[in-house]
Amino acid sequence: GAGVSQSPSNKVTEKGKDVELRCDPISGHTALYWYRQSLGQGLEFLIYFQGNSAPDKSGLPSDRFSAERTGGSVSTLTIQRTQQEDSAVYLCASSNTGQGYEQYFGPGTRLTVT
Amino acid sequence: RKEVEQDPGPFNVPEGATVAFNCTYSNSASQSFFWYRQDCRKEPKLLMSVYSSGNEDGRFTAQLNRASQYISLLIRDSKLSDSATYLCAVWGQNFVFGPGTRLSVLP
């Protein structure tokens, strides 16, 4: 079946602009995660959605970052007033049922802030 | 202390070698454990879950030691295609990934 998809695959934006990154999880997966990975670094947890529960936003680095998940499926990560340090690969993952279950990752969105 | 730590690497081994990676975690209440591999400029891909009894998938063996709070991954008869970064992931109160250990299998 179809895996996790993300769009766009690459995004170049000017400092100060807002960007939206999209994630389509695997059909039927109730849990969705966003991570950030800078070049040569590990995965940095950003936010987690599970069903209709309030999201775990504990990893968001600043209030410029926000995310929503509509209808329990597609998610959008928004970064307002982008800064150069926001440049990274943003990865989305989904899992069945919830935490503790295997996560499957999308191909990521490579964000470059100039 | 970081929640999840891994061997710093990199590991450079010849084809056919056996290589082992270790991953330690600090949260004793952690319940689920996984190994992922990540190729350069690609997303992490699930390699295997780690069960209490240990599990094997072909050339790969994963083990869990709850008393010492570590998991391990053993790769036997390594292939050139095994070259990648190996990430461990631990679920306790949330999902935490280790920083990864890079493996290069040399001809």
Tab-separated table of C-alpha atoms in Angstrom:
chain	number	residue	atom	x	y	z
A	1	GLY	CA	0.000	0.000	0.000
A	2	ALA	CA	0.924	3.653	-0.163
A	3	GLY	CA	3.422	4.911	2.362
A	4	VAL	CA	3.714	8.264	4.071
A	5	SER	CA	3.939	11.112	1.587
A	6	GLN	CA	5.186	14.630	2.129
A	7	SER	CA	5.119	17.763	0.051
A	8	PRO	CA	6.914	19.668	-1.175
A	9	SER	CA	10.070	17.574	-1.371
A	10	ASN	CA	12.186	20.723	-1.422
A	11	LYS	CA	11.382	24.259	-0.353
A	12	VAL	CA	13.602	27.308	-0.625
A	13	THR	CA	12.282	30.399	1.084
A	14	GLU	CA	13.539	33.802	2.112
A	15	LYS	CA	14.141	34.640	5.724
A	16	GLY	CA	10.988	36.070	7.273
A	17	LYS	CA	8.532	34.239	5.033
A	18	ASP	CA	6.016	31.687	6.251
A	19	VAL	CA	6.072	28.097	4.980
A	20	GLU	CA	3.646	25.193	5.129
A	21	LEU	CA	4.744	21.588	4.944
A	22	ARG	CA	2.267	18.806	4.312
A	23	CYS	CA	2.148	15.186	5.434
A	24	ASP	CA	-0.207	12.420	4.294
A	25	PRO	CA	0.089	9.486	6.680
A	26	ILE	CA	-0.488	5.843	5.872
A	27	SER	CA	-4.214	5.216	5.591
A	28	GLY	CA	-5.645	4.008	8.884
A	29	HIS	CA	-2.717	5.134	11.004
A	30	THR	CA	-3.994	7.110	13.942
A	31	ALA	CA	-0.694	8.517	15.181
A	32	LEU	CA	1.351	11.141	13.333
A	33	TYR	CA	4.701	12.634	14.268
A	34	TRP	CA	6.816	15.494	13.006
A	35	TYR	CA	10.587	15.516	13.380
A	36	ARG	CA	13.375	17.797	12.234
A	37	GLN	CA	16.829	16.663	11.180
A	38	SER	CA	19.642	19.061	10.554
A	39	LEU	CA	22.586	18.004	8.389
A	40	GLY	CA	24.565	15.272	10.086
A	41	GLN	CA	22.419	15.432	13.195
A	42	GLY	CA	19.896	13.127	14.842
A	43	LEU	CA	16.132	13.344	14.760
A	44	GLU	CA	14.579	16.127	16.812
A	45	PHE	CA	10.985	15.440	17.900
A	46	LEU	CA	8.617	18.332	17.205
A	47	ILE	CA	4.985	17.304	17.700
A	48	TYR	CA	2.787	14.211	17.993
A	49	PHE	CA	-0.888	13.677	17.153
A	50	GLN	CA	-2.891	10.697	18.358
A	51	GLY	CA	-6.465	10.380	17.180
A	52	ASN	CA	-8.649	13.165	18.544
A	53	SER	CA	-6.482	13.797	21.602
A	54	ALA	CA	-4.736	17.092	22.191
A	55	PRO	CA	-1.368	17.000	20.411
A	56	ASP	CA	1.906	16.713	22.296
A	57	LYS	CA	3.629	19.957	21.323
A	58	SER	CA	6.505	19.615	23.752
A	59	GLY	CA	9.152	19.484	21.013
A	60	LEU	CA	8.225	22.637	19.134
A	61	PRO	CA	11.279	24.923	19.356
A	62	SER	CA	9.396	28.230	19.385
A	63	ASP	CA	5.954	29.738	18.949
A	64	ARG	CA	6.782	30.315	15.279
A	65	PHE	CA	6.108	26.613	14.793
A	66	SER	CA	2.610	25.163	14.743
A	67	ALA	CA	0.904	22.115	13.318
A	68	GLU	CA	-2.572	20.869	12.763
A	69	ARG	CA	-4.128	17.643	11.671
A	70	THR	CA	-7.429	17.790	9.879
A	71	GLY	CA	-9.928	14.963	10.012
A	72	GLY	CA	-7.439	12.723	11.723
A	73	SER	CA	-5.455	12.344	8.542
A	74	VAL	CA	-3.447	15.006	6.704
A	75	SER	CA	-1.195	17.232	8.783
A	76	THR	CA	0.325	20.616	8.049
A	77	LEU	CA	3.394	22.000	9.816
A	78	THR	CA	3.609	25.778	9.604
A	79	ILE	CA	6.708	27.829	10.295
A	80	GLN	CA	6.141	31.540	10.539
A	81	ARG	CA	8.794	34.193	9.956
A	82	THR	CA	11.379	31.595	8.979
A	83	GLN	CA	14.945	31.960	10.174
A	84	GLN	CA	18.120	30.494	8.702
A	85	GLU	CA	18.416	28.097	11.630
A	86	ASP	CA	15.103	26.563	10.542
A	87	SER	CA	16.897	25.043	7.533
A	88	ALA	CA	16.665	21.279	7.918
A	89	VAL	CA	14.839	18.215	6.661
A	90	TYR	CA	11.375	17.952	8.162
A	91	LEU	CA	10.247	14.362	8.485
A	92	CYS	CA	6.781	13.072	9.130
A	93	ALA	CA	6.024	9.592	10.433
A	94	SER	CA	2.864	7.691	11.172
A	95	SER	CA	2.098	4.614	13.213
A	96	ASN	CA	-0.823	2.380	13.894
A	97	THR	CA	-2.731	2.945	17.104
A	98	GLY	CA	-0.240	5.101	18.912
A	99	GLN	CA	3.028	5.388	20.692
A	100	GLY	CA	4.960	2.245	21.185
A	101	TYR	CA	4.229	1.033	17.706
A	102	GLU	CA	6.572	1.092	14.738
A	103	GLN	CA	6.772	4.409	12.940
A	104	TYR	CA	6.987	4.694	9.192
A	105	PHE	CA	8.590	7.782	7.758
A	106	GLY	CA	7.868	9.896	4.740
A	107	PRO	CA	10.661	11.073	2.436
A	108	GLY	CA	10.868	14.446	4.150
A	109	THR	CA	10.794	18.062	3.053
A	110	ARG	CA	14.165	19.735	2.706
A	111	LEU	CA	13.729	23.338	3.809
A	112	THR	CA	16.353	25.940	2.972
A	113	VAL	CA	15.971	29.447	4.352
A	114	THR	CA	18.126	31.987	2.541
B	1	ARG	CA	22.781	12.237	30.481
B	2	LYS	CA	20.967	11.965	27.150
B	3	GLU	CA	17.846	9.824	27.065
B	4	VAL	CA	19.201	7.569	24.333
B	5	GLU	CA	22.869	7.161	23.490
B	6	GLN	CA	24.620	5.113	20.857
B	7	ASP	CA	28.162	4.065	20.004
B	8	PRO	CA	29.710	7.168	18.452
B	9	GLY	CA	31.159	5.433	15.400
B	10	PRO	CA	31.895	5.486	12.578
B	11	PHE	CA	32.424	1.777	12.136
B	12	ASN	CA	34.511	0.809	9.107
B	13	VAL	CA	34.465	-2.940	8.543
B	14	PRO	CA	35.400	-5.261	5.652
B	15	GLU	CA	32.759	-7.223	3.804
B	16	GLY	CA	31.823	-10.392	5.617
B	17	ALA	CA	32.642	-9.022	9.039
B	18	THR	CA	30.352	-9.185	12.032
B	19	VAL	CA	29.575	-5.845	13.641
B	20	ALA	CA	27.621	-4.972	16.758
B	21	PHE	CA	26.009	-1.710	17.810
B	22	ASN	CA	24.878	-0.786	21.274
B	23	CYS	CA	22.276	1.674	22.420
B	24	THR	CA	21.614	2.687	26.019
B	25	TYR	CA	18.516	4.381	27.379
B	26	SER	CA	17.941	6.230	30.633
B	27	ASN	CA	14.206	5.745	31.203
B	28	SER	CA	13.765	2.445	33.005
B	29	ALA	CA	10.028	2.553	32.235
B	30	SER	CA	10.681	2.389	28.472
B	31	GLN	CA	8.487	-0.192	26.845
B	32	SER	CA	9.211	-0.453	23.133
B	33	PHE	CA	12.458	-0.540	21.243
B	34	PHE	CA	13.360	-0.369	17.577
B	35	TRP	CA	16.267	-0.243	15.166
B	36	TYR	CA	16.090	1.911	12.045
B	37	ARG	CA	18.569	2.379	9.231
B	38	GLN	CA	19.013	5.655	7.444
B	39	ASP	CA	20.815	5.991	4.140
B	40	CYS	CA	22.458	9.261	3.236
B	41	ARG	CA	19.856	11.958	2.488
B	42	LYS	CA	17.011	9.483	2.907
B	43	GLU	CA	14.384	8.947	5.563
B	44	PRO	CA	14.844	6.375	8.348
B	45	LYS	CA	13.445	2.961	7.528
B	46	LEU	CA	12.352	0.478	10.150
B	47	LEU	CA	14.820	-2.375	10.367
B	48	MET	CA	13.339	-4.348	13.224
B	49	SER	CA	11.522	-4.123	16.504
B	50	VAL	CA	13.355	-5.432	19.548
B	51	TYR	CA	11.546	-7.921	21.728
B	52	SER	CA	12.354	-8.979	25.253
B	53	SER	CA	13.290	-12.453	24.118
B	54	GLY	CA	15.538	-11.140	21.380
B	55	ASN	CA	14.774	-11.573	17.718
B	56	GLU	CA	16.520	-12.437	14.519
B	57	ASP	CA	15.850	-11.519	10.916
B	58	GLY	CA	18.301	-13.113	8.535
B	59	ARG	CA	21.728	-11.662	9.211
B	60	PHE	CA	20.382	-9.249	11.815
B	61	THR	CA	19.905	-10.033	15.503
B	62	ALA	CA	18.497	-7.605	18.047
B	63	GLN	CA	18.630	-8.060	21.785
B	64	LEU	CA	17.247	-6.211	24.772
B	65	ASN	CA	18.783	-6.106	28.228
B	66	ARG	CA	16.317	-4.388	30.535
B	67	ALA	CA	18.465	-4.759	33.642
B	68	SER	CA	21.317	-2.829	32.055
B	69	GLN	CA	19.009	-0.686	29.919
B	70	TYR	CA	20.540	-1.303	26.552
B	71	ILE	CA	19.637	-2.799	23.221
B	72	SER	CA	22.014	-4.201	20.673
B	73	LEU	CA	22.059	-4.930	16.975
B	74	LEU	CA	24.333	-7.567	15.493
B	75	ILE	CA	24.964	-7.750	11.766
B	76	ARG	CA	26.611	-10.927	10.507
B	77	ASP	CA	28.331	-11.385	7.134
B	78	SER	CA	28.082	-7.671	6.426
B	79	LYS	CA	27.412	-6.539	2.844
B	80	LEU	CA	28.361	-3.347	1.067
B	81	SER	CA	24.645	-2.524	1.042
B	82	ASP	CA	24.600	-2.496	4.849
B	83	SER	CA	26.491	0.796	4.797
B	84	ALA	CA	24.173	3.301	6.458
B	85	THR	CA	23.508	5.041	9.755
B	86	TYR	CA	21.755	2.870	12.320
B	87	LEU	CA	19.373	4.578	14.721
B	88	CYS	CA	17.873	3.089	17.811
B	89	ALA	CA	14.481	4.341	18.993
B	90	VAL	CA	12.962	3.969	22.428
B	91	TRP	CA	9.431	4.607	23.554
B	92	GLY	CA	8.843	5.511	27.190
B	93	GLN	CA	6.813	8.621	27.797
B	94	ASN	CA	7.519	9.626	24.225
B	95	PHE	CA	9.519	8.458	21.259
B	96	VAL	CA	13.231	9.227	21.431
B	97	PHE	CA	15.753	8.419	18.725
B	98	GLY	CA	19.437	7.982	19.342
B	99	PRO	CA	21.957	10.060	17.382
B	100	GLY	CA	22.849	7.103	15.160
B	101	THR	CA	25.972	5.107	14.431
B	102	ARG	CA	27.412	5.222	10.951
B	103	LEU	CA	28.553	1.969	9.384
B	104	SER	CA	30.738	1.733	6.299
B	105	VAL	CA	31.287	-1.742	4.871
B	106	LEU	CA	34.407	-1.743	2.738
B	107	PRO	CA	35.174	-4.030	-0.232
